[in-house]
PDB file of C-alpha atoms in Angstrom:
ATOM      1  CA  MET A  11       0.012  -0.029   0.004  1.00  0.00           C
ATOM      2  CA  LYS A  12       1.159   3.387  -0.864  1.00  0.00           C
ATOM      3  CA  VAL A  13       2.453   5.489   2.167  1.00  0.00           C
ATOM      4  CA  ILE A  14       0.735   8.739   2.419  1.00  0.00           C
ATOM      5  CA  LYS A  15       2.987  11.600   3.545  1.00  0.00           C
ATOM      6  CA  ARG A  16       1.236  14.098   5.714  1.00  0.00           C
ATOM      7  CA  PRO A  17       1.912  17.780   4.580  1.00  0.00           C
ATOM      8  CA  PRO A  18       3.640  20.298   6.864  1.00  0.00           C
ATOM      9  CA  LEU A  19       1.710  21.801   9.733  1.00  0.00           C
ATOM     10  CA  ALA A  20       1.525  25.244   8.060  1.00  0.00           C
ATOM     11  CA  ILE A  21      -0.030  23.599   4.850  1.00  0.00           C
ATOM     12  CA  ARG A  22      -2.634  21.805   7.031  1.00  0.00           C
ATOM     13  CA  MET A  23      -3.489  24.891   8.797  1.00  0.00           C
ATOM     14  CA  ILE A  24      -4.245  26.756   5.481  1.00  0.00           C
ATOM     15  CA  ARG A  25      -6.403  23.879   4.289  1.00  0.00           C
ATOM     16  CA  GLY A  26      -8.196  23.927   7.471  1.00  0.00           C
ATOM     17  CA  ILE A  27      -8.919  27.497   7.151  1.00  0.00           C
ATOM     18  CA  LYS A  28     -10.011  27.158   3.590  1.00  0.00           C
ATOM     19  CA  ALA A  29     -12.283  24.258   4.697  1.00  0.00           C
ATOM     20  CA  LEU A  30     -14.212  26.547   7.016  1.00  0.00           C
ATOM     21  CA  PRO A  31     -17.695  27.771   6.024  1.00  0.00           C
ATOM     22  CA  TRP A  32     -17.853  31.304   5.033  1.00  0.00           C
ATOM     23  CA  TRP A  33     -19.197  32.343   8.468  1.00  0.00           C
ATOM     24  CA  GLY A  34     -16.543  30.460  10.342  1.00  0.00           C
ATOM     25  CA  SER A  35     -13.784  32.329   8.416  1.00  0.00           C
ATOM     26  CA  ALA A  36     -15.658  35.622   9.301  1.00  0.00           C
ATOM     27  CA  LEU A  37     -15.754  34.863  12.811  1.00  0.00           C
ATOM     28  CA  LEU A  38     -12.138  33.829  12.911  1.00  0.00           C
ATOM     29  CA  ALA A  39     -11.245  37.144  11.371  1.00  0.00           C
ATOM     30  CA  VAL A  40     -13.014  38.867  14.053  1.00  0.00           C
ATOM     31  CA  ALA A  41     -11.319  36.784  16.751  1.00  0.00           C
ATOM     32  CA  VAL A  42      -7.813  37.366  15.164  1.00  0.00           C
ATOM     33  CA  ALA A  43      -8.441  41.270  14.894  1.00  0.00           C
ATOM     34  CA  LEU A  44      -9.551  41.358  18.698  1.00  0.00           C
ATOM     35  CA  ALA A  45      -6.479  39.294  19.714  1.00  0.00           C
ATOM     36  CA  LEU A  46      -4.131  41.343  17.877  1.00  0.00           C
ATOM     37  CA  ARG A  47      -5.579  44.514  18.925  1.00  0.00           C
ATOM     38  CA  TYR A  48      -5.567  43.787  22.695  1.00  0.00           C
ATOM     39  CA  PRO A  49      -1.682  43.909  23.316  1.00  0.00           C
ATOM     40  CA  LEU A  50      -1.493  47.147  21.295  1.00  0.00           C
ATOM     41  CA  THR A  51      -4.091  48.976  23.462  1.00  0.00           C
ATOM     42  CA  HIS A  52      -3.146  47.143  26.910  1.00  0.00           C
ATOM     43  CA  HIS A  53       0.632  47.227  26.764  1.00  0.00           C
ATOM     44  CA  TYR A  54       3.042  50.054  27.381  1.00  0.00           C
ATOM     45  CA  TRP A  55       5.423  49.929  24.397  1.00  0.00           C
ATOM     46  CA  TYR A  56       7.825  52.778  24.964  1.00  0.00           C
ATOM     47  CA  LEU A  57      11.195  51.647  26.134  1.00  0.00           C
ATOM     48  CA  PRO A  58      13.700  54.256  27.514  1.00  0.00           C
ATOM     49  CA  PRO A  59      17.131  54.609  25.670  1.00  0.00           C
ATOM     50  CA  THR A  60      18.752  52.696  28.397  1.00  0.00           C
ATOM     51  CA  TYR A  61      17.623  49.333  27.062  1.00  0.00           C
ATOM     52  CA  PRO A  62      20.028  47.677  24.761  1.00  0.00           C
ATOM     53  CA  PRO A  63      19.602  48.128  20.940  1.00  0.00           C
ATOM     54  CA  LEU A  64      18.570  44.564  20.298  1.00  0.00           C
ATOM     55  CA  ILE A  65      15.663  44.965  22.799  1.00  0.00           C
ATOM     56  CA  GLN A  66      14.708  48.250  21.432  1.00  0.00           C
ATOM     57  CA  TRP A  67      14.819  46.609  17.739  1.00  0.00           C
ATOM     58  CA  ALA A  68      12.653  43.528  18.920  1.00  0.00           C
ATOM     59  CA  ASN A  69      10.194  45.747  20.730  1.00  0.00           C
ATOM     60  CA  TYR A  70       9.757  47.862  17.693  1.00  0.00           C
ATOM     61  CA  TYR A  71       9.268  45.127  15.129  1.00  0.00           C
ATOM     62  CA  LEU A  72       6.849  43.323  17.481  1.00  0.00           C
ATOM     63  CA  TRP A  73       4.777  46.387  17.626  1.00  0.00           C
ATOM     64  CA  LEU A  74       4.953  46.828  13.978  1.00  0.00           C
ATOM     65  CA  GLY A  75       3.913  43.265  13.260  1.00  0.00           C
ATOM     66  CA  LEU A  76       0.968  43.527  15.575  1.00  0.00           C
ATOM     67  CA  HIS A  77      -0.050  46.928  14.260  1.00  0.00           C
ATOM     68  CA  TYR A  78      -0.198  45.944  10.615  1.00  0.00           C
ATOM     69  CA  GLY A  79      -1.353  42.240  11.326  1.00  0.00           C
ATOM     70  CA  GLN A  80      -4.475  43.554  13.079  1.00  0.00           C
ATOM     71  CA  TYR A  81      -5.451  44.725   9.664  1.00  0.00           C
ATOM     72  CA  VAL A  82      -3.816  42.334   7.183  1.00  0.00           C
ATOM     73  CA  LEU A  83      -4.641  38.885   8.735  1.00  0.00           C
ATOM     74  CA  PRO A  84      -8.449  39.500   9.363  1.00  0.00           C
ATOM     75  CA  GLY A  85      -8.648  41.143   6.006  1.00  0.00           C
ATOM     76  CA  ALA A  86      -7.212  38.019   4.386  1.00  0.00           C
ATOM     77  CA  LEU A  87      -9.633  35.731   6.424  1.00  0.00           C
ATOM     78  CA  LEU A  88     -12.491  37.954   5.385  1.00  0.00           C
ATOM     79  CA  ALA A  89     -11.459  37.547   1.780  1.00  0.00           C
ATOM     80  CA  VAL A  90     -11.451  33.782   2.200  1.00  0.00           C
ATOM     81  CA  ALA A  91     -14.946  33.954   3.671  1.00  0.00           C
ATOM     82  CA  LEU A  92     -16.146  35.973   0.770  1.00  0.00           C
ATOM     83  CA  ARG A  93     -14.725  33.646  -1.718  1.00  0.00           C
ATOM     84  CA  ALA A  94     -16.349  30.605   0.229  1.00  0.00           C
ATOM     85  CA  TRP A  95     -19.751  32.452   0.099  1.00  0.00           C
ATOM     86  CA  PHE A  96     -19.634  33.057  -3.601  1.00  0.00           C
ATOM     87  CA  LYS A  97     -18.492  29.592  -4.429  1.00  0.00           C
ATOM     88  CA  GLY A  98     -20.973  28.066  -2.394  1.00  0.00           C
ATOM     89  CA  ARG A  99     -23.729  30.146  -4.129  1.00  0.00           C
ATOM     90  CA  ALA A 100     -22.414  29.212  -7.487  1.00  0.00           C
ATOM     91  CA  HIS A 101     -22.263  25.439  -6.704  1.00  0.00           C
ATOM     92  CA  THR A 102     -25.812  25.557  -5.252  1.00  0.00           C
ATOM     93  CA  HIS A 103     -26.913  27.312  -8.549  1.00  0.00           C
ATOM     94  CA  LEU A 104     -25.410  24.580 -10.678  1.00  0.00           C
ATOM     95  CA  VAL A 105     -27.128  21.918  -8.567  1.00  0.00           C
ATOM     96  CA  ASN A 106     -30.473  23.825  -8.950  1.00  0.00           C
ATOM     97  CA  ARG A 107     -29.846  24.136 -12.784  1.00  0.00           C
ATOM     98  CA  VAL A 108     -29.161  20.464 -13.266  1.00  0.00           C
ATOM     99  CA  ALA A 109     -32.265  19.543 -11.086  1.00  0.00           C
ATOM    100  CA  ARG A 110     -34.434  21.742 -13.376  1.00  0.00           C
ATOM    101  CA  SER A 111     -32.879  20.553 -16.625  1.00  0.00           C
ATOM    102  CA  GLY A 112     -35.392  18.908 -19.140  1.00  0.00           C
ATOM    103  CA  LEU A 113     -32.578  16.753 -20.540  1.00  0.00           C
ATOM    104  CA  GLY A 114     -32.662  13.053 -20.041  1.00  0.00           C
ATOM    105  CA  SER A 115     -28.862  12.947 -18.973  1.00  0.00           C
ATOM    106  CA  PRO A 116     -27.967  16.296 -17.839  1.00  0.00           C
ATOM    107  CA  LEU A 117     -24.843  15.151 -16.146  1.00  0.00           C
ATOM    108  CA  LEU A 118     -23.356  14.039 -19.542  1.00  0.00           C
ATOM    109  CA  THR A 119     -23.426  17.727 -20.689  1.00  0.00           C
ATOM    110  CA  LEU A 120     -21.062  18.943 -17.796  1.00  0.00           C
ATOM    111  CA  SER A 121     -17.461  19.260 -18.210  1.00  0.00           C
ATOM    112  CA  TRP A 122     -15.248  17.522 -15.442  1.00  0.00           C
ATOM    113  CA  GLN A 123     -14.907  20.743 -13.582  1.00  0.00           C
ATOM    114  CA  GLU A 124     -18.541  21.473 -13.575  1.00  0.00           C
ATOM    115  CA  PHE A 125     -19.171  17.780 -12.480  1.00  0.00           C
ATOM    116  CA  GLU A 126     -16.870  18.366  -9.417  1.00  0.00           C
ATOM    117  CA  ALA A 127     -18.508  21.640  -8.635  1.00  0.00           C
ATOM    118  CA  LEU A 128     -21.941  19.841  -8.962  1.00  0.00           C
ATOM    119  CA  VAL A 129     -21.029  17.082  -6.396  1.00  0.00           C
ATOM    120  CA  SER A 130     -19.538  19.702  -4.122  1.00  0.00           C
ATOM    121  CA  GLY A 131     -22.743  21.774  -4.185  1.00  0.00           C
ATOM    122  CA  TYR A 132     -24.669  18.319  -3.614  1.00  0.00           C
ATOM    123  CA  PHE A 133     -22.787  17.773  -0.509  1.00  0.00           C
ATOM    124  CA  TYR A 134     -22.973  21.452   0.577  1.00  0.00           C
ATOM    125  CA  GLN A 135     -26.687  20.931   0.577  1.00  0.00           C
ATOM    126  CA  ARG A 136     -26.289  17.843   2.725  1.00  0.00           C
ATOM    127  CA  GLY A 137     -25.064  19.893   5.396  1.00  0.00           C
ATOM    128  CA  PHE A 138     -21.146  19.336   4.625  1.00  0.00           C
ATOM    129  CA  THR A 139     -18.503  21.927   4.305  1.00  0.00           C
ATOM    130  CA  ALA A 140     -17.044  21.072   0.999  1.00  0.00           C
ATOM    131  CA  THR A 141     -13.417  21.919  -0.319  1.00  0.00           C
ATOM    132  CA  LEU A 142     -12.515  21.349  -3.815  1.00  0.00           C
ATOM    133  CA  THR A 143      -8.993  20.064  -4.181  1.00  0.00           C
ATOM    134  CA  GLY A 144      -9.097  19.078  -7.882  1.00  0.00           C
ATOM    135  CA  GLY A 145      -7.297  15.716  -7.043  1.00  0.00           C
ATOM    136  CA  SER A 146      -4.114  17.762  -6.064  1.00  0.00           C
ATOM    137  CA  THR A 147      -3.945  16.038  -2.629  1.00  0.00           C
ATOM    138  CA  ASP A 148      -2.115  12.826  -2.164  1.00  0.00           C
ATOM    139  CA  GLY A 149      -4.465   9.867  -3.116  1.00  0.00           C
ATOM    140  CA  GLY A 150      -6.227  11.808  -5.769  1.00  0.00           C
ATOM    141  CA  ILE A 151      -8.915  13.335  -3.384  1.00  0.00           C
ATOM    142  CA  ASP A 152     -11.187  15.687  -5.358  1.00  0.00           C
ATOM    143  CA  ILE A 153     -13.181  17.044  -2.462  1.00  0.00           C
ATOM    144  CA  THR A 154     -12.770  17.055   1.194  1.00  0.00           C
ATOM    145  CA  LEU A 155     -15.820  17.147   3.246  1.00  0.00           C
ATOM    146  CA  ARG A 156     -16.104  18.293   6.931  1.00  0.00           C
ATOM    147  CA  ARG A 157     -18.887  18.149   9.289  1.00  0.00           C
ATOM    148  CA  GLY A 158     -18.392  18.685  12.948  1.00  0.00           C
ATOM    149  CA  SER A 159     -15.137  16.992  13.946  1.00  0.00           C
ATOM    150  CA  GLU A 160     -15.408  14.490  10.981  1.00  0.00           C
ATOM    151  CA  THR A 161     -13.624  14.433   7.798  1.00  0.00           C
ATOM    152  CA  HIS A 162     -14.791  12.507   4.653  1.00  0.00           C
ATOM    153  CA  PHE A 163     -12.969  12.180   1.245  1.00  0.00           C
ATOM    154  CA  VAL A 164     -14.618  12.301  -2.073  1.00  0.00           C
ATOM    155  CA  GLN A 165     -13.247  11.090  -5.551  1.00  0.00           C
ATOM    156  CA  CYS A 166     -15.291  12.115  -8.532  1.00  0.00           C
ATOM    157  CA  LYS A 167     -15.303  10.057 -11.687  1.00  0.00           C
ATOM    158  CA  HIS A 168     -16.918  11.846 -14.706  1.00  0.00           C
ATOM    159  CA  TRP A 169     -16.876   8.748 -16.857  1.00  0.00           C
ATOM    160  CA  ARG A 170     -19.319   8.313 -19.756  1.00  0.00           C
ATOM    161  CA  ALA A 171     -18.434   4.956 -21.121  1.00  0.00           C
ATOM    162  CA  ASN A 172     -16.324   2.993 -18.626  1.00  0.00           C
ATOM    163  CA  ARG A 173     -17.476   1.637 -15.315  1.00  0.00           C
ATOM    164  CA  VAL A 174     -15.604   2.661 -12.187  1.00  0.00           C
ATOM    165  CA  PRO A 175     -13.593  -0.419 -11.142  1.00  0.00           C
ATOM    166  CA  VAL A 176     -12.588  -1.694  -7.708  1.00  0.00           C
ATOM    167  CA  THR A 177      -9.113  -0.291  -7.799  1.00  0.00           C
ATOM    168  CA  VAL A 178     -10.486   3.301  -7.375  1.00  0.00           C
ATOM    169  CA  ILE A 179     -12.315   2.083  -4.230  1.00  0.00           C
ATOM    170  CA  ARG A 180      -9.290   0.521  -2.870  1.00  0.00           C
ATOM    171  CA  GLU A 181      -7.196   3.518  -3.308  1.00  0.00           C
ATOM    172  CA  LEU A 182      -9.729   5.807  -1.580  1.00  0.00           C
ATOM    173  CA  TYR A 183     -10.017   3.189   1.392  1.00  0.00           C
ATOM    174  CA  GLY A 184      -6.279   3.278   1.547  1.00  0.00           C
ATOM    175  CA  VAL A 185      -6.220   7.011   1.905  1.00  0.00           C
ATOM    176  CA  MET A 186      -9.074   7.048   4.353  1.00  0.00           C
ATOM    177  CA  SER A 187      -7.056   4.717   6.720  1.00  0.00           C
ATOM    178  CA  ALA A 188      -3.963   6.679   6.374  1.00  0.00           C
ATOM    179  CA  GLU A 189      -5.638   9.988   7.188  1.00  0.00           C
ATOM    180  CA  GLY A 190      -8.107   8.685   9.729  1.00  0.00           C
ATOM    181  CA  ALA A 191     -11.243   9.818   7.712  1.00  0.00           C
ATOM    182  CA  ALA A 192     -14.699   8.794   9.008  1.00  0.00           C
ATOM    183  CA  GLY A 193     -15.877   7.911   5.535  1.00  0.00           C
ATOM    184  CA  GLY A 194     -15.651   8.365   1.817  1.00  0.00           C
ATOM    185  CA  PHE A 195     -17.586   8.815  -1.234  1.00  0.00           C
ATOM    186  CA  VAL A 196     -17.110   7.924  -4.876  1.00  0.00           C
ATOM    187  CA  VAL A 197     -19.397   9.732  -7.307  1.00  0.00           C
ATOM    188  CA  THR A 198     -19.597   9.001 -10.869  1.00  0.00           C
ATOM    189  CA  SER A 199     -21.770  10.068 -13.932  1.00  0.00           C
ATOM    190  CA  GLY A 200     -21.890   6.468 -15.016  1.00  0.00           C
ATOM    191  CA  GLU A 201     -21.866   3.138 -13.062  1.00  0.00           C
ATOM    192  CA  PHE A 202     -19.684   0.931 -10.916  1.00  0.00           C
ATOM    193  CA  THR A 203     -18.437  -2.694 -11.246  1.00  0.00           C
ATOM    194  CA  ARG A 204     -19.810  -5.265  -9.261  1.00  0.00           C
ATOM    195  CA  ASP A 205     -16.588  -5.799  -7.556  1.00  0.00           C
ATOM    196  CA  ALA A 206     -16.467  -2.078  -6.679  1.00  0.00           C
ATOM    197  CA  LEU A 207     -19.929  -2.301  -5.042  1.00  0.00           C
ATOM    198  CA  ALA A 208     -18.915  -5.452  -3.189  1.00  0.00           C
ATOM    199  CA  PHE A 209     -15.697  -3.938  -1.753  1.00  0.00           C
ATOM    200  CA  ALA A 210     -17.469  -0.816  -0.518  1.00  0.00           C
ATOM    201  CA  ILE A 211     -19.643  -2.734   1.831  1.00  0.00           C
ATOM    202  CA  GLY A 212     -18.932  -2.280   5.402  1.00  0.00           C
ATOM    203  CA  ARG A 213     -16.078   0.107   4.791  1.00  0.00           C
ATOM    204  CA  ASN A 214     -17.821   3.454   5.237  1.00  0.00           C
ATOM    205  CA  ILE A 215     -17.722   4.194   1.639  1.00  0.00           C
ATOM    206  CA  GLU A 216     -20.812   5.261  -0.185  1.00  0.00           C
ATOM    207  CA  LEU A 217     -20.937   4.684  -4.018  1.00  0.00           C
ATOM    208  CA  ILE A 218     -23.054   7.175  -5.843  1.00  0.00           C
ATOM    209  CA  ASP A 219     -23.629   6.483  -9.552  1.00  0.00           C
ATOM    210  CA  GLY A 220     -25.001   8.844 -12.006  1.00  0.00           C
ATOM    211  CA  GLN A 221     -28.835   7.947 -11.674  1.00  0.00           C
ATOM    212  CA  LYS A 222     -28.627   7.857  -7.978  1.00  0.00           C
ATOM    213  CA  LEU A 223     -26.966  11.381  -7.882  1.00  0.00           C
ATOM    214  CA  LEU A 224     -29.466  12.951 -10.267  1.00  0.00           C
ATOM    215  CA  ARG A 225     -32.281  11.253  -8.322  1.00  0.00           C
ATOM    216  CA  HIS A 226     -31.098  12.680  -5.031  1.00  0.00           C
ATOM    217  CA  ILE A 227     -30.571  16.095  -6.617  1.00  0.00           C
ATOM    218  CA  GLN A 228     -34.123  16.356  -8.057  1.00  0.00           C
ATOM    219  CA  GLN A 229     -35.747  14.900  -4.754  1.00  0.00           C
ATOM    220  CA  ARG A 230     -33.897  17.609  -2.752  1.00  0.00           C
ATOM    221  CA  GLN A 231     -34.981  20.207  -5.272  1.00  0.00           C
ATOM    222  CA  ARG A 232     -38.775  19.200  -5.027  1.00  0.00           C
ATOM    223  CA  GLN A 233     -38.437  19.381  -1.145  1.00  0.00           C
ATOM    224  CA  THR A 234     -37.315  22.971  -1.279  1.00  0.00           C
ATOM    225  CA  ILE A 235     -40.018  24.163  -3.638  1.00  0.00           C
ATOM    226  CA  PRO A 236     -42.932  25.595  -1.514  1.00  0.00           C
ATOM    227  CA  ILE A 237     -46.378  24.014  -2.031  1.00  0.00           C
TER     228      ILE A 237
END
């Protein structure tokens, strides 16, 4: 089995912030602004000339970092929150467009990028915080889902002809085990082989084929339409 190397702490922190819902990033921005503002207003920063130059230098640059940091860091977090809000609305709009489509197979008209965005919006409506990774993470994970303290991984297969084989499910299960994920999903616009369906049983992996995905999207759309 391929050994999954964990990324550095800084990378994991950045990914964690990007995975927050928009309101989570906004609240974090407020908390960071208050935390950096407090020492600026409750600490006496002046040092008399009798202090060594090194202490004077450290004191000045610490004040300088806090002074500009109270604006830069919260501003960056608010930008992340705004980006998450717009992305969530765009993905939800795509889900609604597919649900209302009069085409017999609307999934087949989507590009692979649109298909991943559709799947992200689908899980967003299911109560998850969805982060698109585009398969850039180890193990080819396309979407990382978070709900509470649990993490789930998603692989998207926008295959029109071939069925998704069992090797894809095994690969996802290996990444789940290495990362301690609570569960996983493989979503395809097509179908799965029998071996893939059998392997997923009892491993907290849900397989969603094209018909099932479209049926769930349309059912959820009907539930949101007022009577």
